[in-house]
Amino acid sequence: AGPEQGVMDIIVANSRAPAERHGDIAAQLAAHDLAQRRLDDLCARRGGPDALAVAMDALLAYAERRTRASIAAMPDGEWSAAEAIEGDGVTDEDIVIRVRVAISADTMTVDFTGTDAAGPGNLNCPIAVTRSSVFFAVRVATDPDIPASAGAYAPVRIVAPPGTLVNAPPGSAVAAGNVEASSRIADAVLAALAGPADVPAQGQGTMNNLTLGFAGRVYFETLGGGQGASSRADGPSAVHVAMSNTLNTPVEALELAMPVRVERYAVRRGSGGGGARRGGDGVVRRLVVLEPADVSLIAERRRSAPRGSVGGGDAMRGETLVDGVIVPGKWRGRLPAGSVVEQRTPGGGGHGTPA
């Protein structure tokens, strides 16, 4: 109770499922409270806040040294790549992400000059999303043991022209920039980094975002797919790739909470690309809606396949079917009870020419 409760009530009243959002916000508040108590305890055990600040500065400096050493081990030069977002739901035309990676000594510049303008749909990215995508790609190309921190990314300069998809102007729709365009930015940067570094073949490059809206309830899920193979190992199957860190919703939890029946949930065998190292396979997930539902889909890799590398084969593209009919990657509709929605997610590209 009190003023804070009033603020919370206003926030959740502006969501589609207020009862669920109350629990989400309460969990976030509890997490912050726990973090504060643990930080206070750490200061008490380790010499106070000044000593802790010195240790933090040392960690940042260490991470920066490690990243600079990883970049310095790459050859100097420039490498370019481009990836196309397959329309934004308002227009079906490709939106091209262009990137140039330049390495000089122990610094790296990632330049998106030439990227298409922000569009009318919601796949536009605030600069924070673009920075996160770049830093993910840099982490893949450098030593994964480097502590993820501001120090680790200090040697990386990002050029993202204002007004483009990767640095959208105020007022742009950006909801799917975080959950979908971010993966394609990472794909583009990794494709350029394949020149100076040993990076995996392309993964599924999408989160396969599916939203089901029922009376008073909303369900949103992202679905894993195939990861690209590397020079050292096959790509894992049925996993989230690149910018997603979520888990697929367990069938039992979904059927308990929502008017949905899961008819099939399986690995999509053979969807990964072939090669000396095979790409991972995607998944198949078939849902039956038991009540009328508003359905929204935002997905990529429906027109272009995740590419293999160094002679490896491309993966299969993704597909979404509604009552047996393939729908576009950006689609919405109203479905009657008994309708079937099936997602077939992309695999990952293969690596190397098969023996």
Short mmCIF file of C-alpha atoms in Angstrom, two decimals:
data_model
loop_
_atom_site.label_atom_id
_atom_site.label_comp_id
_atom_site.label_asym_id
_atom_site.label_seq_id
_atom_site.Cartn_x
_atom_site.Cartn_y
_atom_site.Cartn_z
CA ALA A 1 0.00 0.00 0.00
CA GLY A 2 0.99 3.64 -0.24
CA PRO A 3 2.21 5.90 -3.06
CA GLU A 4 4.36 3.16 -4.58
CA GLN A 5 1.34 0.89 -4.93
CA GLY A 6 -0.52 3.64 -6.75
CA VAL A 7 2.30 4.01 -9.25
CA MET A 8 2.39 0.25 -9.76
CA ASP A 9 -1.37 0.17 -10.35
CA ILE A 10 -1.03 2.80 -13.08
CA ILE A 11 1.78 0.88 -14.79
CA VAL A 12 0.04 -2.49 -14.81
CA ALA A 13 -3.29 -0.96 -15.87
CA ASN A 14 -1.57 -0.03 -19.13
CA SER A 15 -0.62 -3.63 -19.88
CA ARG A 16 -2.63 -6.41 -21.49
CA ALA A 17 -2.52 -8.69 -18.44
CA PRO A 18 -2.45 -6.57 -15.24
CA ALA A 19 -2.53 -9.50 -12.80
CA GLU A 20 0.58 -11.05 -14.37
CA ARG A 21 2.46 -7.75 -14.48
CA HIS A 22 1.93 -7.17 -10.76
CA GLY A 23 3.87 -10.37 -10.12
CA ASP A 24 6.59 -9.43 -12.61
CA ILE A 25 7.19 -6.04 -11.01
CA ALA A 26 7.15 -7.51 -7.50
CA ALA A 27 9.82 -10.01 -8.59
CA GLN A 28 11.98 -7.22 -10.01
CA LEU A 29 11.68 -5.20 -6.81
CA ALA A 30 12.64 -8.25 -4.76
CA ALA A 31 15.67 -8.86 -6.98
CA HIS A 32 16.85 -5.26 -6.55
CA ASP A 33 16.39 -5.52 -2.78
CA LEU A 34 18.46 -8.71 -2.69
CA ALA A 35 21.18 -7.12 -4.84
CA GLN A 36 21.38 -4.14 -2.50
CA ARG A 37 21.72 -6.35 0.58
CA ARG A 38 24.42 -8.47 -1.03
CA LEU A 39 26.35 -5.40 -2.16
CA ASP A 40 26.19 -4.00 1.36
CA ASP A 41 27.45 -7.33 2.70
CA LEU A 42 30.30 -7.40 0.17
CA CYS A 43 31.40 -3.92 1.19
CA ALA A 44 31.32 -4.92 4.85
CA ARG A 45 33.49 -8.00 4.22
CA ARG A 46 35.95 -6.45 1.77
CA GLY A 47 37.03 -3.17 3.27
CA GLY A 48 34.19 -0.82 2.42
CA PRO A 49 32.96 0.91 -0.75
CA ASP A 50 36.31 2.49 -1.62
CA ALA A 51 38.06 -0.88 -1.68
CA LEU A 52 35.22 -2.33 -3.75
CA ALA A 53 35.50 0.53 -6.25
CA VAL A 54 39.23 -0.15 -6.64
CA ALA A 55 38.50 -3.82 -7.35
CA MET A 56 35.85 -2.89 -9.92
CA ASP A 57 38.25 -0.53 -11.69
CA ALA A 58 40.86 -3.29 -11.77
CA LEU A 59 38.35 -5.69 -13.32
CA LEU A 60 37.44 -3.17 -16.03
CA ALA A 61 41.11 -2.56 -16.83
CA TYR A 62 41.79 -6.31 -16.96
CA ALA A 63 38.86 -6.90 -19.34
CA GLU A 64 40.05 -4.09 -21.60
CA ARG A 65 43.60 -5.49 -21.75
CA ARG A 66 42.27 -8.94 -22.65
CA THR A 67 40.03 -7.58 -25.41
CA ARG A 68 42.80 -5.45 -26.87
CA ALA A 69 45.06 -8.50 -26.94
CA SER A 70 42.40 -10.53 -28.77
CA ILE A 71 41.88 -7.78 -31.35
CA ALA A 72 45.63 -7.31 -31.79
CA ALA A 73 45.92 -11.01 -32.67
CA MET A 74 43.67 -10.42 -35.70
CA PRO A 75 45.10 -9.03 -38.94
CA ASP A 76 44.71 -5.34 -39.66
CA GLY A 77 42.26 -4.57 -42.45
CA GLU A 78 38.64 -3.93 -43.39
CA TRP A 79 35.83 -6.40 -44.02
CA SER A 80 32.24 -5.73 -45.08
CA ALA A 81 28.96 -7.64 -44.99
CA ALA A 82 25.25 -7.06 -45.46
CA GLU A 83 22.10 -8.76 -44.19
CA ALA A 84 18.51 -8.07 -45.21
CA ILE A 85 15.58 -7.93 -42.81
CA GLU A 86 12.64 -9.51 -44.64
CA GLY A 87 10.20 -6.60 -44.42
CA ASP A 88 8.84 -4.97 -41.28
CA GLY A 89 5.17 -5.94 -41.43
CA VAL A 90 4.14 -2.65 -43.02
CA THR A 91 6.29 -3.02 -46.11
CA ASP A 92 7.40 -6.35 -47.54
CA GLU A 93 10.58 -4.90 -49.01
CA ASP A 94 13.97 -5.93 -47.65
CA ILE A 95 15.61 -3.55 -45.18
CA VAL A 96 19.36 -3.87 -45.61
CA ILE A 97 21.88 -3.71 -42.77
CA ARG A 98 25.34 -2.83 -44.09
CA VAL A 99 28.40 -3.02 -41.90
CA ARG A 100 32.15 -2.51 -42.24
CA VAL A 101 34.56 -3.82 -39.62
CA ALA A 102 37.99 -2.18 -39.49
CA ILE A 103 40.83 -3.44 -37.30
CA SER A 104 43.89 -1.36 -36.54
CA ALA A 105 46.37 -2.65 -33.96
CA ASP A 106 44.29 -3.30 -30.83
CA THR A 107 41.14 -1.35 -31.75
CA MET A 108 38.06 -2.22 -33.80
CA THR A 109 35.58 0.05 -35.59
CA VAL A 110 32.13 -1.27 -36.54
CA ASP A 111 30.56 1.12 -39.05
CA PHE A 112 26.93 0.84 -40.21
CA THR A 113 27.13 3.66 -42.76
CA GLY A 114 24.91 2.75 -45.74
CA THR A 115 22.30 0.89 -43.69
CA ASP A 116 18.73 1.55 -44.82
CA ALA A 117 16.60 4.16 -43.10
CA ALA A 118 14.33 3.34 -40.19
CA GLY A 119 11.00 2.04 -41.45
CA PRO A 120 7.32 2.40 -40.58
CA GLY A 121 7.17 -1.01 -38.87
CA ASN A 122 8.46 -1.94 -35.43
CA LEU A 123 11.81 -3.57 -36.30
CA ASN A 124 13.75 -0.34 -35.78
CA CYS A 125 16.53 -0.33 -33.19
CA PRO A 126 17.50 2.21 -30.55
CA ILE A 127 21.26 2.62 -30.40
CA ALA A 128 21.39 0.56 -27.19
CA VAL A 129 20.08 -2.51 -29.04
CA THR A 130 22.63 -2.06 -31.81
CA ARG A 131 25.46 -1.70 -29.30
CA SER A 132 24.36 -4.90 -27.54
CA SER A 133 24.30 -6.79 -30.85
CA VAL A 134 27.79 -5.57 -31.76
CA PHE A 135 29.20 -6.43 -28.35
CA PHE A 136 27.70 -9.92 -28.58
CA ALA A 137 29.45 -10.46 -31.93
CA VAL A 138 32.74 -9.13 -30.56
CA ARG A 139 32.43 -11.53 -27.63
CA VAL A 140 31.99 -14.44 -30.05
CA ALA A 141 35.10 -13.41 -32.02
CA THR A 142 37.31 -12.84 -28.97
CA ASP A 143 38.04 -14.90 -25.86
CA PRO A 144 34.74 -15.88 -24.18
CA ASP A 145 36.46 -15.92 -20.78
CA ILE A 146 36.91 -12.14 -20.85
CA PRO A 147 34.60 -10.65 -18.18
CA ALA A 148 31.63 -9.01 -19.89
CA SER A 149 31.90 -5.36 -18.88
CA ALA A 150 32.37 -1.83 -20.14
CA GLY A 151 36.11 -2.48 -20.10
CA ALA A 152 35.77 -5.39 -22.50
CA TYR A 153 34.10 -3.17 -25.08
CA ALA A 154 36.17 -0.01 -24.62
CA PRO A 155 38.39 -0.86 -27.66
CA VAL A 156 35.31 -1.08 -29.93
CA ARG A 157 34.03 2.04 -31.69
CA ILE A 158 30.54 1.93 -33.20
CA VAL A 159 29.35 4.23 -35.99
CA ALA A 160 25.55 4.11 -36.40
CA PRO A 161 24.19 7.00 -38.50
CA PRO A 162 21.13 8.62 -36.91
CA GLY A 163 17.88 7.94 -38.74
CA THR A 164 18.88 4.49 -39.93
CA LEU A 165 17.40 1.18 -38.81
CA VAL A 166 20.29 0.74 -36.36
CA ASN A 167 19.87 4.18 -34.74
CA ALA A 168 16.21 4.97 -35.16
CA PRO A 169 14.92 8.51 -34.55
CA PRO A 170 12.64 9.36 -31.61
CA GLY A 171 9.07 8.25 -32.21
CA SER A 172 10.04 5.14 -34.17
CA ALA A 173 8.36 1.82 -33.40
CA VAL A 174 11.04 -0.38 -31.83
CA ALA A 175 9.39 -3.36 -30.07
CA ALA A 176 10.69 -5.96 -32.53
CA GLY A 177 14.04 -4.23 -32.92
CA ASN A 178 15.05 -5.79 -29.63
CA VAL A 179 13.61 -9.26 -30.19
CA GLU A 180 14.24 -9.69 -33.93
CA ALA A 181 16.35 -7.08 -35.74
CA SER A 182 19.03 -7.45 -33.06
CA SER A 183 19.75 -10.99 -34.25
CA ARG A 184 20.16 -9.83 -37.84
CA ILE A 185 22.56 -7.07 -36.76
CA ALA A 186 24.61 -9.71 -34.97
CA ASP A 187 24.49 -11.86 -38.13
CA ALA A 188 25.86 -8.98 -40.20
CA VAL A 189 28.69 -8.16 -37.80
CA LEU A 190 29.66 -11.83 -37.45
CA ALA A 191 29.66 -12.18 -41.25
CA ALA A 192 32.17 -9.33 -41.46
CA LEU A 193 34.23 -10.74 -38.59
CA ALA A 194 34.51 -14.05 -40.45
CA GLY A 195 37.28 -12.34 -42.41
CA PRO A 196 39.75 -11.75 -39.57
CA ALA A 197 38.41 -14.22 -36.98
CA ASP A 198 37.24 -17.82 -36.61
CA VAL A 199 33.48 -17.48 -36.07
CA PRO A 200 30.70 -20.07 -36.47
CA ALA A 201 28.42 -20.41 -39.46
CA GLN A 202 25.14 -18.54 -39.19
CA GLY A 203 22.55 -19.69 -36.68
CA GLN A 204 18.80 -19.44 -37.10
CA GLY A 205 18.90 -15.62 -36.94
CA THR A 206 15.41 -15.21 -35.49
CA MET A 207 13.48 -15.65 -32.27
CA ASN A 208 10.28 -16.80 -34.06
CA ASN A 209 8.16 -14.48 -31.90
CA LEU A 210 4.58 -15.73 -31.49
CA THR A 211 1.89 -13.94 -29.49
CA LEU A 212 -1.53 -15.43 -28.70
CA GLY A 213 -4.13 -13.09 -27.22
CA PHE A 214 -7.11 -14.61 -25.43
CA ALA A 215 -9.85 -12.92 -23.39
CA GLY A 216 -7.96 -11.46 -20.43
CA ARG A 217 -4.80 -13.46 -21.10
CA VAL A 218 -1.77 -13.08 -23.35
CA TYR A 219 0.86 -15.65 -24.23
CA PHE A 220 4.17 -14.77 -25.86
CA GLU A 221 6.92 -17.19 -26.75
CA THR A 222 10.18 -17.29 -28.60
CA LEU A 223 11.37 -20.55 -30.12
CA GLY A 224 14.87 -21.92 -30.44
CA GLY A 225 16.39 -23.31 -33.61
CA GLY A 226 19.74 -24.45 -34.92
CA GLN A 227 23.10 -22.90 -34.10
CA GLY A 228 25.72 -22.71 -36.82
CA ALA A 229 28.59 -25.18 -36.76
CA SER A 230 32.09 -24.00 -35.91
CA SER A 231 35.50 -25.19 -37.05
CA ARG A 232 35.67 -27.32 -33.91
CA ALA A 233 32.17 -28.74 -33.38
CA ASP A 234 28.74 -29.40 -34.81
CA GLY A 235 26.15 -26.76 -34.03
CA PRO A 236 23.73 -27.58 -31.19
CA SER A 237 20.07 -28.18 -32.04
CA ALA A 238 16.91 -26.63 -30.59
CA VAL A 239 18.63 -23.75 -28.80
CA HIS A 240 18.21 -20.01 -28.72
CA VAL A 241 20.85 -18.29 -30.81
CA ALA A 242 22.64 -14.93 -30.62
CA MET A 243 20.60 -12.20 -28.93
CA SER A 244 18.05 -14.36 -27.13
CA ASN A 245 18.64 -15.81 -23.68
CA THR A 246 15.14 -17.17 -22.99
CA LEU A 247 14.00 -20.76 -22.64
CA ASN A 248 11.16 -22.40 -24.53
CA THR A 249 8.00 -22.63 -22.42
CA PRO A 250 7.44 -26.17 -21.07
CA VAL A 251 4.39 -27.86 -22.53
CA GLU A 252 2.87 -28.62 -19.12
CA ALA A 253 3.13 -25.00 -17.95
CA LEU A 254 1.68 -23.67 -21.19
CA GLU A 255 -1.31 -26.02 -21.22
CA LEU A 256 -2.02 -25.32 -17.55
CA ALA A 257 -1.99 -21.54 -17.94
CA MET A 258 -3.48 -21.02 -21.40
CA PRO A 259 -6.31 -22.45 -23.54
CA VAL A 260 -3.78 -24.18 -25.78
CA ARG A 261 -3.00 -27.81 -26.57
CA VAL A 262 0.48 -28.74 -27.80
CA GLU A 263 0.16 -31.47 -30.42
CA ARG A 264 3.82 -31.73 -31.34
CA TYR A 265 7.13 -30.47 -30.02
CA ALA A 266 10.19 -32.05 -31.62
CA VAL A 267 13.55 -31.46 -33.25
CA ARG A 268 13.18 -30.60 -36.94
CA ARG A 269 15.51 -33.30 -38.21
CA GLY A 270 17.66 -32.44 -41.22
CA SER A 271 17.09 -28.69 -41.04
CA GLY A 272 20.74 -27.93 -40.23
CA GLY A 273 23.26 -27.43 -43.02
CA GLY A 274 25.70 -30.18 -43.94
CA GLY A 275 29.46 -29.97 -43.84
CA ALA A 276 32.55 -31.28 -42.14
CA ARG A 277 30.71 -29.97 -39.07
CA ARG A 278 26.93 -30.05 -39.29
CA GLY A 279 24.71 -27.16 -38.32
CA GLY A 280 22.19 -27.67 -35.55
CA ASP A 281 18.57 -28.52 -36.30
CA GLY A 282 15.55 -26.34 -35.57
CA VAL A 283 12.33 -27.40 -33.86
CA VAL A 284 8.72 -28.10 -34.79
CA ARG A 285 6.03 -26.85 -32.41
CA ARG A 286 2.34 -27.32 -33.22
CA LEU A 287 -0.30 -25.61 -31.08
CA VAL A 288 -4.11 -25.88 -31.15
CA VAL A 289 -5.92 -22.82 -29.76
CA LEU A 290 -8.92 -23.94 -27.71
CA GLU A 291 -10.55 -20.50 -27.61
CA PRO A 292 -10.73 -17.68 -30.18
CA ALA A 293 -7.36 -15.94 -30.30
CA ASP A 294 -5.62 -12.94 -31.80
CA VAL A 295 -2.33 -14.16 -33.25
CA SER A 296 0.76 -12.11 -34.08
CA LEU A 297 3.96 -13.43 -35.66
CA ILE A 298 7.29 -11.63 -36.04
CA ALA A 299 9.96 -13.89 -37.51
CA GLU A 300 12.92 -13.83 -39.87
CA ARG A 301 14.68 -16.35 -42.10
CA ARG A 302 11.49 -17.13 -43.99
CA ARG A 303 12.98 -15.96 -47.31
CA SER A 304 16.74 -16.29 -46.81
CA ALA A 305 18.44 -19.32 -45.30
CA PRO A 306 21.13 -19.20 -42.60
CA ARG A 307 24.37 -19.56 -44.54
CA GLY A 308 27.06 -22.16 -44.12
CA SER A 309 30.73 -21.17 -44.02
CA VAL A 310 34.00 -22.41 -45.51
CA GLY A 311 32.15 -24.77 -47.87
CA GLY A 312 29.44 -25.82 -45.43
CA GLY A 313 25.83 -26.06 -46.55
CA ASP A 314 23.04 -23.60 -45.85
CA ALA A 315 20.34 -24.50 -43.33
CA MET A 316 16.63 -24.81 -44.04
CA ARG A 317 14.54 -21.67 -43.76
CA GLY A 318 11.80 -21.30 -41.18
CA GLU A 319 8.08 -21.72 -41.83
CA THR A 320 4.93 -20.87 -39.91
CA LEU A 321 1.67 -22.55 -40.90
CA VAL A 322 -1.84 -21.59 -39.81
CA ASP A 323 -4.31 -24.41 -40.47
CA GLY A 324 -1.81 -25.89 -42.92
CA VAL A 325 -1.21 -22.69 -44.91
CA ILE A 326 2.20 -20.96 -44.81
CA VAL A 327 1.91 -17.35 -43.64
CA PRO A 328 4.47 -14.52 -43.99
CA GLY A 329 7.09 -13.93 -41.35
CA LYS A 330 5.25 -10.81 -40.17
CA TRP A 331 1.58 -11.73 -39.85
CA ARG A 332 -1.43 -11.20 -37.66
CA GLY A 333 -4.94 -12.62 -37.65
CA ARG A 334 -7.98 -13.62 -35.62
CA LEU A 335 -8.37 -17.38 -35.26
CA PRO A 336 -11.42 -19.38 -34.18
CA ALA A 337 -11.19 -22.11 -31.57
CA GLY A 338 -9.67 -25.27 -32.99
CA SER A 339 -7.20 -23.49 -35.26
CA VAL A 340 -3.70 -24.96 -35.57
CA VAL A 341 -0.49 -22.91 -35.53
CA GLU A 342 2.72 -24.74 -36.41
CA GLN A 343 6.20 -23.25 -36.23
CA ARG A 344 9.12 -24.89 -38.06
CA THR A 345 12.21 -23.00 -37.02
CA PRO A 346 15.39 -22.63 -39.10
CA GLY A 347 18.50 -24.71 -38.61
CA GLY A 348 22.08 -23.49 -38.45
CA GLY A 349 24.59 -23.44 -41.29
CA GLY A 350 27.24 -26.11 -41.70
CA HIS A 351 30.99 -25.51 -41.55
CA GLY A 352 33.60 -26.90 -43.91
CA THR A 353 33.40 -29.10 -46.99
CA PRO A 354 32.18 -32.64 -46.19
CA ALA A 355 34.89 -35.28 -46.37
#
